mmCIF file of C-alpha atoms in Angstrom:
data_model
loop_
_atom_site.group_PDB
_atom_site.id
_atom_site.type_symbol
_atom_site.label_atom_id
_atom_site.label_comp_id
_atom_site.label_asym_id
_atom_site.label_seq_id
_atom_site.Cartn_x
_atom_site.Cartn_y
_atom_site.Cartn_z
ATOM 1 C CA UNK A 1 -12.725 -17.578 -19.796
ATOM 2 C CA UNK A 2 -11.020 -18.211 -23.127
ATOM 3 C CA UNK A 3 -9.307 -21.584 -23.376
ATOM 4 C CA UNK A 4 -7.039 -22.549 -26.244
ATOM 5 C CA UNK A 5 -6.201 -26.166 -27.072
ATOM 6 C CA UNK A 6 -3.814 -27.550 -29.644
ATOM 7 C CA UNK A 7 -4.063 -31.044 -31.052
ATOM 8 C CA UNK A 8 -1.996 -33.107 -31.409
ATOM 9 C CA UNK A 9 0.400 -32.378 -28.568
ATOM 10 C CA UNK A 10 3.187 -34.049 -30.513
ATOM 11 C CA UNK A 11 3.609 -35.118 -34.113
ATOM 12 C CA UNK A 12 6.336 -36.949 -35.986
ATOM 13 C CA UNK A 13 6.290 -37.081 -39.786
ATOM 14 C CA UNK A 14 8.717 -38.056 -42.538
ATOM 15 C CA UNK A 15 10.287 -35.316 -44.588
ATOM 16 C CA UNK A 16 8.215 -34.123 -47.524
ATOM 17 C CA UNK A 17 4.841 -34.823 -45.966
ATOM 18 C CA UNK A 18 2.114 -32.189 -45.830
ATOM 19 C CA UNK A 19 0.688 -31.707 -42.352
ATOM 20 C CA UNK A 20 -1.965 -29.832 -40.411
ATOM 21 C CA UNK A 21 -1.757 -28.483 -36.889
ATOM 22 C CA UNK A 22 -4.961 -27.622 -35.078
ATOM 23 C CA UNK A 23 -5.884 -24.878 -32.642
ATOM 24 C CA UNK A 24 -9.279 -24.731 -30.921
ATOM 25 C CA UNK A 25 -10.696 -21.964 -28.769
ATOM 26 C CA UNK A 26 -13.836 -21.680 -26.670
ATOM 27 C CA UNK A 27 -14.848 -18.041 -27.181
ATOM 28 C CA UNK A 28 -15.391 -16.948 -30.787
ATOM 29 C CA UNK A 29 -15.223 -13.247 -29.895
ATOM 30 C CA UNK A 30 -11.569 -12.863 -30.826
ATOM 31 C CA UNK A 31 -9.628 -10.000 -32.389
ATOM 32 C CA UNK A 32 -6.819 -11.911 -34.035
ATOM 33 C CA UNK A 33 -4.953 -15.207 -33.991
ATOM 34 C CA UNK A 34 -1.215 -15.571 -34.344
ATOM 35 C CA UNK A 35 0.884 -18.645 -34.997
ATOM 36 C CA UNK A 36 4.406 -18.874 -33.587
ATOM 37 C CA UNK A 37 7.224 -21.378 -33.666
ATOM 38 C CA UNK A 38 9.531 -21.914 -30.729
ATOM 39 C CA UNK A 39 12.894 -23.594 -31.096
ATOM 40 C CA UNK A 40 14.580 -25.150 -28.053
ATOM 41 C CA UNK A 41 16.292 -22.494 -25.964
ATOM 42 C CA UNK A 42 15.111 -19.732 -28.249
ATOM 43 C CA UNK A 43 12.369 -17.190 -28.405
ATOM 44 C CA UNK A 44 9.059 -17.187 -30.222
ATOM 45 C CA UNK A 45 9.114 -16.420 -33.916
ATOM 46 C CA UNK A 46 5.948 -15.014 -35.436
ATOM 47 C CA UNK A 47 4.792 -17.052 -38.438
ATOM 48 C CA UNK A 48 1.382 -15.734 -39.418
ATOM 49 C CA UNK A 49 -1.206 -13.313 -38.082
ATOM 50 C CA UNK A 50 -4.884 -13.614 -39.008
ATOM 51 C CA UNK A 51 -7.074 -10.689 -38.067
ATOM 52 C CA UNK A 52 -10.669 -11.401 -37.081
ATOM 53 C CA UNK A 53 -12.021 -10.140 -40.416
ATOM 54 C CA UNK A 54 -9.761 -12.502 -42.382
ATOM 55 C CA UNK A 55 -10.141 -16.190 -43.068
ATOM 56 C CA UNK A 56 -6.587 -17.157 -43.987
ATOM 57 C CA UNK A 57 -3.022 -16.018 -44.425
ATOM 58 C CA UNK A 58 -0.173 -17.538 -46.400
ATOM 59 C CA UNK A 59 3.579 -17.265 -46.153
ATOM 60 C CA UNK A 60 5.714 -19.544 -48.284
ATOM 61 C CA UNK A 61 4.913 -23.159 -47.392
ATOM 62 C CA UNK A 62 2.670 -22.099 -44.526
ATOM 63 C CA UNK A 63 -1.049 -21.426 -44.665
ATOM 64 C CA UNK A 64 -3.170 -20.560 -41.659
ATOM 65 C CA UNK A 65 -6.952 -20.476 -41.651
ATOM 66 C CA UNK A 66 -9.435 -19.130 -39.146
ATOM 67 C CA UNK A 67 -13.047 -20.184 -38.597
ATOM 68 C CA UNK A 68 -14.414 -18.140 -35.728
ATOM 69 C CA UNK A 69 -17.861 -19.716 -35.814
ATOM 70 C CA UNK A 70 -16.449 -23.155 -35.074
ATOM 71 C CA UNK A 71 -13.669 -21.872 -32.822
ATOM 72 C CA UNK A 72 -10.867 -23.342 -34.897
ATOM 73 C CA UNK A 73 -7.686 -22.424 -36.671
ATOM 74 C CA UNK A 74 -5.388 -24.681 -38.662
ATOM 75 C CA UNK A 75 -1.773 -24.285 -39.700
ATOM 76 C CA UNK A 76 -0.950 -26.162 -42.878
ATOM 77 C CA UNK A 77 2.701 -26.894 -43.618
ATOM 78 C CA UNK A 78 3.446 -28.088 -47.134
ATOM 79 C CA UNK A 79 6.372 -30.315 -48.048
ATOM 80 C CA UNK A 80 7.740 -30.464 -44.510
ATOM 81 C CA UNK A 81 11.493 -30.275 -43.910
ATOM 82 C CA UNK A 82 13.673 -31.238 -40.928
ATOM 83 C CA UNK A 83 14.198 -27.510 -40.320
ATOM 84 C CA UNK A 84 10.473 -27.229 -39.556
ATOM 85 C CA UNK A 85 11.013 -29.250 -36.367
ATOM 86 C CA UNK A 86 9.957 -27.033 -33.466
ATOM 87 C CA UNK A 87 7.079 -26.357 -31.110
ATOM 88 C CA UNK A 88 4.206 -24.523 -32.757
ATOM 89 C CA UNK A 89 2.010 -22.269 -30.670
ATOM 90 C CA UNK A 90 -1.204 -20.495 -31.514
ATOM 91 C CA UNK A 91 -2.249 -17.415 -29.571
ATOM 92 C CA UNK A 92 -5.447 -15.402 -29.467
ATOM 93 C CA UNK A 93 -4.911 -11.706 -29.054
ATOM 94 C CA UNK A 94 -6.354 -8.270 -29.047
ATOM 95 C CA UNK A 95 -8.975 -6.483 -27.033
ATOM 96 C CA UNK A 96 -8.320 -3.523 -24.814
ATOM 97 C CA UNK A 97 -5.219 -5.023 -23.238
ATOM 98 C CA UNK A 98 -3.844 -6.744 -26.355
ATOM 99 C CA UNK A 99 -3.066 -9.771 -24.200
ATOM 100 C CA UNK A 100 -2.140 -13.003 -25.944
ATOM 101 C CA UNK A 101 -3.735 -16.216 -24.722
ATOM 102 C CA UNK A 102 -1.569 -19.110 -25.776
ATOM 103 C CA UNK A 103 -2.449 -22.632 -26.702
ATOM 104 C CA UNK A 104 -0.763 -25.682 -25.277
ATOM 105 C CA UNK A 105 1.534 -26.155 -28.259
ATOM 106 C CA UNK A 106 2.317 -28.925 -30.755
ATOM 107 C CA UNK A 107 5.815 -30.406 -30.788
ATOM 108 C CA UNK A 108 6.649 -31.251 -34.396
ATOM 109 C CA UNK A 109 9.478 -33.536 -35.456
ATOM 110 C CA UNK A 110 10.205 -33.936 -39.159
ATOM 111 C CA UNK A 111 12.347 -36.996 -39.795
ATOM 112 C CA UNK A 112 14.915 -36.841 -42.614
ATOM 113 C CA UNK B 1 16.684 -5.123 -38.005
ATOM 114 C CA UNK B 2 13.426 -4.978 -36.085
ATOM 115 C CA UNK B 3 13.854 -6.795 -32.827
ATOM 116 C CA UNK B 4 13.103 -7.171 -29.148
ATOM 117 C CA UNK B 5 16.214 -7.593 -27.046
ATOM 118 C CA UNK B 6 16.285 -9.112 -23.586
ATOM 119 C CA UNK B 7 19.195 -9.296 -21.185
ATOM 120 C CA UNK B 8 20.523 -11.388 -19.681
ATOM 121 C CA UNK B 9 19.721 -14.611 -21.564
ATOM 122 C CA UNK B 10 20.570 -16.774 -18.588
ATOM 123 C CA UNK B 11 20.628 -15.882 -14.898
ATOM 124 C CA UNK B 12 21.149 -17.895 -11.732
ATOM 125 C CA UNK B 13 20.530 -16.035 -8.513
ATOM 126 C CA UNK B 14 19.822 -16.649 -4.849
ATOM 127 C CA UNK B 15 16.570 -16.177 -3.005
ATOM 128 C CA UNK B 16 15.955 -12.577 -2.000
ATOM 129 C CA UNK B 17 18.577 -10.913 -4.176
ATOM 130 C CA UNK B 18 16.934 -8.199 -6.255
ATOM 131 C CA UNK B 19 17.348 -8.488 -10.004
ATOM 132 C CA UNK B 20 16.254 -6.737 -13.166
ATOM 133 C CA UNK B 21 15.701 -8.237 -16.605
ATOM 134 C CA UNK B 22 15.896 -5.623 -19.314
ATOM 135 C CA UNK B 23 13.814 -5.477 -22.483
ATOM 136 C CA UNK B 24 14.237 -3.074 -25.356
ATOM 137 C CA UNK B 25 12.466 -2.807 -28.715
ATOM 138 C CA UNK B 26 13.456 -0.755 -31.760
ATOM 139 C CA UNK B 27 10.105 -0.706 -33.574
ATOM 140 C CA UNK B 28 8.541 2.269 -31.756
ATOM 141 C CA UNK B 29 5.789 -0.038 -30.501
ATOM 142 C CA UNK B 30 3.351 1.311 -27.942
ATOM 143 C CA UNK B 31 2.460 -1.983 -26.355
ATOM 144 C CA UNK B 32 4.909 -4.114 -24.384
ATOM 145 C CA UNK B 33 4.392 -7.055 -22.088
ATOM 146 C CA UNK B 34 6.110 -9.763 -20.086
ATOM 147 C CA UNK B 35 5.252 -13.458 -20.074
ATOM 148 C CA UNK B 36 6.585 -16.432 -18.197
ATOM 149 C CA UNK B 37 6.618 -19.941 -19.609
ATOM 150 C CA UNK B 38 6.406 -22.989 -17.364
ATOM 151 C CA UNK B 39 6.045 -26.679 -18.249
ATOM 152 C CA UNK B 40 2.419 -27.712 -18.210
ATOM 153 C CA UNK B 41 1.220 -24.142 -17.712
ATOM 154 C CA UNK B 42 2.253 -22.590 -21.000
ATOM 155 C CA UNK B 43 2.827 -18.866 -21.409
ATOM 156 C CA UNK B 44 1.135 -16.512 -18.985
ATOM 157 C CA UNK B 45 1.153 -12.742 -18.950
ATOM 158 C CA UNK B 46 2.836 -11.036 -15.987
ATOM 159 C CA UNK B 47 2.499 -7.312 -16.717
ATOM 160 C CA UNK B 48 1.787 -5.156 -19.701
ATOM 161 C CA UNK B 49 2.143 -1.529 -20.744
ATOM 162 C CA UNK B 50 -0.066 0.319 -23.227
ATOM 163 C CA UNK B 51 2.329 3.271 -23.458
ATOM 164 C CA UNK B 52 4.886 5.301 -21.528
ATOM 165 C CA UNK B 53 3.991 5.530 -17.838
ATOM 166 C CA UNK B 54 0.964 3.233 -18.342
ATOM 167 C CA UNK B 55 1.354 -0.245 -16.873
ATOM 168 C CA UNK B 56 -1.057 -2.838 -15.518
ATOM 169 C CA UNK B 57 -1.143 -6.331 -14.079
ATOM 170 C CA UNK B 58 -1.521 -9.427 -16.182
ATOM 171 C CA UNK B 59 -2.545 -12.844 -14.949
ATOM 172 C CA UNK B 60 0.421 -13.616 -12.667
ATOM 173 C CA UNK B 61 1.844 -10.314 -11.356
ATOM 174 C CA UNK B 62 2.686 -11.343 -7.778
ATOM 175 C CA UNK B 63 6.354 -10.869 -6.957
ATOM 176 C CA UNK B 64 7.115 -8.691 -9.995
ATOM 177 C CA UNK B 65 7.349 -4.995 -10.772
ATOM 178 C CA UNK B 66 7.717 -3.140 -14.052
ATOM 179 C CA UNK B 67 8.291 0.393 -15.226
ATOM 180 C CA UNK B 68 7.874 2.190 -18.549
ATOM 181 C CA UNK B 69 9.794 5.443 -18.452
ATOM 182 C CA UNK B 70 10.741 5.337 -22.120
ATOM 183 C CA UNK B 71 8.826 3.912 -25.045
ATOM 184 C CA UNK B 72 11.550 1.459 -26.048
ATOM 185 C CA UNK B 73 12.327 -0.040 -22.622
ATOM 186 C CA UNK B 74 10.243 -2.190 -20.308
ATOM 187 C CA UNK B 75 12.324 -3.767 -17.515
ATOM 188 C CA UNK B 76 11.027 -6.556 -15.292
ATOM 189 C CA UNK B 77 12.049 -6.264 -11.658
ATOM 190 C CA UNK B 78 12.055 -9.024 -9.071
ATOM 191 C CA UNK B 79 12.504 -7.288 -5.720
ATOM 192 C CA UNK B 80 12.922 -10.489 -3.698
ATOM 193 C CA UNK B 81 13.105 -13.509 -6.008
ATOM 194 C CA UNK B 82 11.888 -16.880 -4.775
ATOM 195 C CA UNK B 83 12.398 -20.387 -6.214
ATOM 196 C CA UNK B 84 8.844 -20.432 -7.617
ATOM 197 C CA UNK B 85 9.923 -17.631 -9.960
ATOM 198 C CA UNK B 86 12.326 -19.992 -11.683
ATOM 199 C CA UNK B 87 11.034 -19.866 -15.234
ATOM 200 C CA UNK B 88 11.621 -18.826 -18.838
ATOM 201 C CA UNK B 89 10.679 -15.174 -19.314
ATOM 202 C CA UNK B 90 9.720 -13.445 -22.543
ATOM 203 C CA UNK B 91 9.256 -9.807 -23.400
ATOM 204 C CA UNK B 92 6.959 -8.891 -26.292
ATOM 205 C CA UNK B 93 5.965 -5.753 -28.154
ATOM 206 C CA UNK B 94 3.355 -4.729 -30.722
ATOM 207 C CA UNK B 95 1.591 -1.668 -32.083
ATOM 208 C CA UNK B 96 -1.451 -2.267 -29.920
ATOM 209 C CA UNK B 97 -4.601 -0.459 -30.973
ATOM 210 C CA UNK B 98 -3.033 1.858 -33.561
ATOM 211 C CA UNK B 99 -1.623 -0.638 -36.002
ATOM 212 C CA UNK B 100 -0.940 -4.276 -36.642
ATOM 213 C CA UNK B 101 -1.448 -6.380 -33.531
ATOM 214 C CA UNK B 102 1.341 -8.736 -34.569
ATOM 215 C CA UNK B 103 3.453 -9.419 -31.501
ATOM 216 C CA UNK B 104 7.230 -9.749 -31.583
ATOM 217 C CA UNK B 105 9.078 -11.610 -28.858
ATOM 218 C CA UNK B 106 12.544 -11.443 -27.400
ATOM 219 C CA UNK B 107 14.855 -14.444 -27.193
ATOM 220 C CA UNK B 108 13.907 -15.215 -23.633
ATOM 221 C CA UNK B 109 15.626 -15.111 -20.248
ATOM 222 C CA UNK B 110 16.040 -18.353 -18.379
ATOM 223 C CA UNK B 111 16.006 -17.524 -14.675
ATOM 224 C CA UNK B 112 16.922 -19.952 -11.919
ATOM 225 C CA UNK B 113 16.404 -18.933 -8.288
ATOM 226 C CA UNK B 114 18.125 -21.168 -5.736
#
């Protein structure tokens, strides 16, 4: 059974700092990995999707990498801003049912 | 604007009173699903649909029903809600096998059953 873990569970950084969020999974036979952010009382916003044949994706200040052999993905946020404060979730998806298996989440607080 | 729309956003109901949470997407996606989010348990899939008239159980389907009569709509039905169904519910859609697997989520429905 696939298990997805995110470390750290919570992180507080000063504004402007570069940071890395980690996502680990137990089964390397994945189809894709997606990073989301969730703001309090709001839905999930898709940030980046990495398909199994890719190693990284970039969008603005965000960069996500995928290493299937080691069962890890990282989300790098450059020059963090208070508006980046949210819960970040990684999810493994695909297969016949296209089901997403979510990680435990990292609560990020960026202090002004 | 491409989006997944859920209604209502907030709902308080009593045990046993049937309710429906609607979900609609405007991206012509084939695949739709429902998740519930609970503290300490994360997001878990309730039901999913690969296309019109094709639905199947996810990981936590007990107490829920779904239907997929049209491609854009995927309502979640609670025939006899119980307090353990108090949760935050999300609807999601994606292209599934025929295109990008990127999933798009609705804004969520916070359900309280008393």
